Short mmCIF file of C-alpha atoms in Angstrom, two decimals:
data_model
loop_
_atom_site.label_atom_id
_atom_site.label_comp_id
_atom_site.label_asym_id
_atom_site.label_seq_id
_atom_site.Cartn_x
_atom_site.Cartn_y
_atom_site.Cartn_z
CA UNK O 1 0.00 0.00 0.00
CA UNK O 2 2.73 2.48 0.92
CA UNK O 3 4.53 1.83 -2.38
CA UNK O 4 1.39 2.59 -4.38
CA UNK O 5 0.61 5.70 -2.33
CA UNK O 6 4.13 7.06 -2.67
CA UNK O 7 4.51 6.16 -6.35
CA UNK O 8 1.07 7.44 -7.38
CA UNK O 9 0.03 9.95 -4.68
CA UNK O 10 -3.01 11.15 -6.67
CA UNK O 11 -4.68 7.80 -7.30
CA UNK O 12 -8.42 7.74 -6.55
CA UNK O 13 -9.46 5.43 -3.73
CA UNK O 14 -11.24 2.92 -5.96
CA UNK O 15 -8.27 2.67 -8.33
CA UNK O 16 -5.91 2.27 -5.38
CA UNK O 17 -7.98 -0.63 -4.04
CA UNK O 18 -8.12 -2.25 -7.47
CA UNK O 19 -4.34 -1.92 -7.88
CA UNK O 20 -3.78 -3.36 -4.40
CA UNK O 21 -6.02 -6.30 -5.24
CA UNK O 22 -4.20 -6.82 -8.54
CA UNK O 23 -0.89 -7.06 -6.70
CA UNK O 24 -1.83 -8.90 -3.50
CA UNK O 25 -5.37 -10.18 -4.05
CA UNK O 26 -6.32 -13.82 -3.70
CA UNK O 27 -6.33 -14.46 -7.45
CA UNK O 28 -2.96 -12.75 -7.93
CA UNK O 29 -1.33 -14.68 -5.08
CA UNK O 30 -2.83 -17.97 -6.27
CA UNK O 31 -1.43 -17.35 -9.77
CA UNK O 32 1.95 -16.59 -8.22
CA UNK O 33 1.84 -19.80 -6.21
CA UNK O 34 1.10 -21.85 -9.32
CA UNK O 35 4.05 -20.21 -11.05
CA UNK O 36 6.20 -21.27 -8.10
CA UNK O 37 5.10 -24.84 -8.70
CA UNK O 38 2.53 -25.21 -5.92
CA UNK O 39 0.13 -28.04 -6.70
CA UNK O 40 -2.74 -29.66 -4.88
CA UNK O 41 -2.00 -32.96 -3.18
CA UNK O 42 -4.67 -35.63 -3.29
CA UNK O 43 -6.22 -37.52 -0.41
CA UNK O 44 -3.40 -39.15 1.58
CA UNK O 45 -2.99 -42.92 1.38
CA UNK O 46 -1.60 -45.33 3.92
CA UNK O 47 2.01 -44.67 2.91
CA UNK O 48 1.67 -40.86 3.12
CA UNK O 49 1.83 -38.74 6.24
CA UNK O 50 -1.75 -37.58 6.72
CA UNK O 51 -0.58 -34.60 8.74
CA UNK O 52 0.95 -32.97 5.68
CA UNK O 53 -1.46 -33.81 2.86
CA UNK O 54 -5.07 -33.06 3.63
CA UNK O 55 -6.44 -31.99 0.27
CA UNK O 56 -9.35 -34.01 -1.03
CA UNK O 57 -11.66 -33.37 -3.97
CA UNK O 58 -15.31 -34.30 -3.72
CA UNK O 59 -15.94 -37.07 -6.30
CA UNK O 60 -18.70 -36.33 -8.81
CA UNK O 61 -22.00 -38.21 -8.84
CA UNK O 62 -25.45 -38.13 -7.20
CA UNK O 63 -24.28 -40.08 -4.15
CA UNK O 64 -21.57 -37.54 -3.45
CA UNK O 65 -24.08 -34.72 -3.73
CA UNK O 66 -26.45 -36.43 -1.29
CA UNK O 67 -23.59 -37.01 1.13
CA UNK O 68 -22.54 -33.40 0.87
CA UNK O 69 -25.93 -32.15 2.02
CA UNK O 70 -26.29 -34.74 4.76
CA UNK O 71 -25.45 -33.37 8.24
CA UNK O 72 -21.92 -34.27 9.24
CA UNK O 73 -23.15 -35.57 12.61
CA UNK O 74 -25.25 -38.21 10.84
CA UNK O 75 -22.33 -39.20 8.63
CA UNK O 76 -20.26 -39.91 11.72
CA UNK O 77 -17.48 -37.61 10.54
CA UNK O 78 -15.54 -34.89 12.28
CA UNK O 79 -16.47 -31.45 11.02
CA UNK O 80 -13.69 -29.52 9.30
CA UNK O 81 -13.84 -26.18 7.55
CA UNK O 82 -12.66 -26.63 3.99
CA UNK O 83 -11.16 -23.98 1.75
CA UNK O 84 -11.19 -23.46 -1.98
CA UNK O 85 -8.14 -24.41 -4.02
CA UNK O 86 -7.39 -20.80 -4.94
CA UNK O 87 -7.63 -19.69 -1.32
CA UNK O 88 -5.35 -22.49 -0.17
CA UNK O 89 -2.61 -21.61 -2.69
CA UNK O 90 -2.88 -17.90 -1.86
CA UNK O 91 -2.56 -18.76 1.81
CA UNK O 92 0.61 -20.70 1.05
CA UNK O 93 2.14 -17.63 -0.64
CA UNK O 94 1.30 -15.33 2.28
CA UNK O 95 2.71 -17.93 4.67
CA UNK O 96 5.93 -17.96 2.64
CA UNK O 97 6.29 -14.20 3.07
CA UNK O 98 5.56 -14.59 6.79
CA UNK O 99 8.23 -17.29 7.05
CA UNK O 100 10.84 -15.09 5.36
CA UNK O 101 10.00 -12.27 7.76
CA UNK O 102 10.11 -14.57 10.79
CA UNK O 103 13.48 -16.14 9.97
CA UNK O 104 15.27 -13.36 8.06
CA UNK O 105 13.77 -10.08 9.22
CA UNK O 106 12.13 -7.01 7.72
CA UNK O 107 14.71 -5.98 5.09
CA UNK O 108 14.95 -9.43 3.42
CA UNK O 109 11.19 -9.80 3.23
CA UNK O 110 10.92 -6.35 1.64
CA UNK O 111 13.43 -7.39 -1.00
CA UNK O 112 11.60 -10.69 -1.48
CA UNK O 113 8.33 -8.79 -1.91
CA UNK O 114 9.85 -6.44 -4.47
CA UNK O 115 11.31 -9.33 -6.46
CA UNK O 116 8.12 -11.40 -6.59
CA UNK O 117 5.25 -8.88 -6.34
CA UNK O 118 6.26 -5.36 -7.29
CA UNK O 119 8.37 -6.65 -10.18
CA UNK O 120 5.15 -7.64 -11.96
CA UNK O 121 3.94 -5.08 -14.46
CA UNK O 122 0.55 -3.63 -13.69
CA UNK O 123 -1.15 -1.31 -16.18
CA UNK O 124 -2.68 1.06 -13.65
CA UNK O 125 -4.13 3.26 -16.39
CA UNK O 126 -6.47 0.40 -17.37
CA UNK O 127 -8.09 0.42 -13.90
CA UNK O 128 -9.83 3.77 -14.33
CA UNK O 129 -13.53 3.99 -15.10
CA UNK O 130 -14.72 7.57 -15.50
CA UNK O 131 -18.46 8.15 -15.62
CA UNK O 132 -18.43 11.88 -16.43
CA UNK O 133 -14.87 12.67 -17.53
CA UNK O 134 -15.57 16.12 -19.00
CA UNK O 135 -17.41 17.28 -15.89
CA UNK O 136 -14.76 15.80 -13.60
CA UNK O 137 -12.01 17.55 -15.57
CA UNK O 138 -13.82 20.89 -15.25
CA UNK O 139 -14.16 20.37 -11.49
CA UNK O 140 -10.48 19.46 -11.23
CA UNK O 141 -9.34 22.59 -13.08
CA UNK O 142 -11.62 24.73 -10.93
CA UNK O 143 -10.29 23.22 -7.71
CA UNK O 144 -6.65 23.58 -8.72
CA UNK O 145 -7.08 27.11 -9.98
CA UNK O 146 -6.38 26.27 -13.63
CA UNK O 147 -8.13 27.91 -16.53
CA UNK O 148 -11.32 26.09 -17.60
CA UNK O 149 -10.63 23.23 -20.06
CA UNK O 150 -11.50 23.90 -23.68
CA UNK O 151 -11.79 21.19 -26.38
CA UNK O 152 -10.31 22.09 -29.73
CA UNK O 153 -10.41 20.26 -33.02
CA UNK O 154 -6.85 19.38 -34.03
CA UNK O 155 -7.27 17.26 -37.13
CA UNK O 156 -9.32 14.66 -38.93
CA UNK O 157 -9.19 12.13 -41.73
CA UNK O 158 -11.83 10.31 -43.76
CA UNK O 159 -14.76 12.54 -42.79
CA UNK O 160 -16.87 11.20 -45.68
CA UNK O 161 -15.71 7.58 -45.33
CA UNK O 162 -17.22 4.77 -43.26
CA UNK O 163 -14.39 5.05 -40.72
CA UNK O 164 -13.63 8.70 -40.01
CA UNK O 165 -11.10 9.67 -37.36
CA UNK O 166 -11.24 12.95 -35.46
CA UNK O 167 -8.49 14.26 -33.18
CA UNK O 168 -9.42 16.60 -30.36
CA UNK O 169 -7.18 18.26 -27.80
CA UNK O 170 -8.15 19.63 -24.41
CA UNK O 171 -6.44 22.88 -23.44
CA UNK O 172 -6.20 24.77 -20.19
CA UNK O 173 -5.15 28.19 -21.35
CA UNK O 174 -2.30 27.72 -23.81
CA UNK O 175 -1.26 24.31 -22.42
CA UNK O 176 -2.57 21.12 -23.95
CA UNK O 177 -3.42 18.76 -21.09
CA UNK O 178 -5.01 15.91 -23.04
CA UNK O 179 -5.61 14.50 -26.48
CA UNK O 180 -7.96 11.87 -27.87
CA UNK O 181 -9.23 10.44 -31.13
CA UNK O 182 -12.48 8.79 -32.13
CA UNK O 183 -15.04 8.13 -34.79
CA UNK O 184 -16.86 11.36 -33.90
CA UNK O 185 -15.92 14.68 -32.36
CA UNK O 186 -17.83 13.89 -29.18
CA UNK O 187 -16.03 10.57 -28.76
CA UNK O 188 -12.67 12.23 -29.36
CA UNK O 189 -13.54 15.00 -26.87
CA UNK O 190 -14.43 12.47 -24.16
CA UNK O 191 -11.26 10.49 -24.78
CA UNK O 192 -9.22 13.67 -24.58
CA UNK O 193 -10.79 14.46 -21.19
CA UNK O 194 -10.01 10.92 -19.99
CA UNK O 195 -6.42 11.31 -21.19
CA UNK O 196 -6.09 14.57 -19.26
CA UNK O 197 -7.52 13.03 -16.07
CA UNK O 198 -5.19 10.04 -16.30
CA UNK O 199 -2.25 12.39 -16.78
CA UNK O 200 -3.19 14.08 -13.51
CA UNK O 201 -4.01 11.01 -11.42
CA UNK O 202 -1.02 8.95 -12.64
CA UNK O 203 1.48 11.62 -11.64
CA UNK O 204 4.58 10.05 -10.08
CA UNK O 205 7.11 12.27 -8.28
CA UNK O 206 10.22 10.18 -8.98
CA UNK O 207 11.23 6.70 -10.23
CA UNK O 208 12.71 5.86 -6.83
CA UNK O 209 10.68 7.10 -3.88
CA UNK O 210 11.46 6.76 -0.20
CA UNK O 211 8.89 4.64 1.62
CA UNK O 212 7.92 5.51 5.22
CA UNK O 213 9.08 2.06 6.34
CA UNK O 214 12.63 2.99 5.26
CA UNK O 215 13.30 4.32 8.74
CA UNK O 216 12.17 1.16 10.52
CA UNK O 217 15.65 -0.35 10.43
CA UNK O 218 17.56 2.90 10.91
CA UNK O 219 15.66 5.93 12.29
CA UNK O 220 18.57 8.18 11.22
CA UNK O 221 18.47 7.12 7.55
CA UNK O 222 17.93 10.01 5.10
CA UNK O 223 14.30 10.21 4.14
CA UNK O 224 12.46 12.35 1.60
CA UNK O 225 8.80 12.81 2.58
CA UNK O 226 6.25 11.59 0.08
CA UNK O 227 3.90 13.87 -1.81
CA UNK O 228 0.51 14.18 -0.10
CA UNK O 229 -2.29 15.08 -2.48
CA UNK O 230 -5.56 16.73 -1.49
CA UNK O 231 -7.53 13.81 -2.93
CA UNK O 232 -9.70 12.93 -5.89
CA UNK O 233 -12.38 15.10 -7.40
CA UNK O 234 -15.93 14.38 -6.24
CA UNK O 235 -18.49 15.03 -8.96
#
């Protein structure tokens, strides 16, 4: 979380949660575990230590379905809370990180996390979903004291064809803050507003930012405070 907040200090809350889930969510961790080679073990046999392998799939068929809905007390079995395969593999990955922290300490587990989680490319710009981009851009410019955004037609091609392309730029004063293209001027204008909003929200202060946890090991270590933004625009 601190890496995302320091790298992209202007991210909206919903996008921040989506990015966090994409990095450390159950599906992401389960996929990572499968890449590590984690597989599901089957029901242990007599020659296998039952304390280590407890995974069992429910066999298909009507009898299995009837048994599943029958109370466990009537079946004469001990009740155990089962977990889904994806949840079990994700739990293994989080336990691995916990084991590295327990045996090696905070700095090694940070490095381990960077190598296996943060090293994965995440297209944060694909996580945005603007409902009213032009209105949100106007509110943003008003809040920040910028000149009101103005859409201007930049160019076009194939106006009389079946696939015309229009290019529209959004300007705040003399500065172009966004550009978009589309099959109509309205579509290009909306895309230009989205491009301008993404340019604002995806601002990153520096390639290498100092995280607040940097001072956990050495309180005297040089630290550059992170950028704190006023927050997203509420429309």
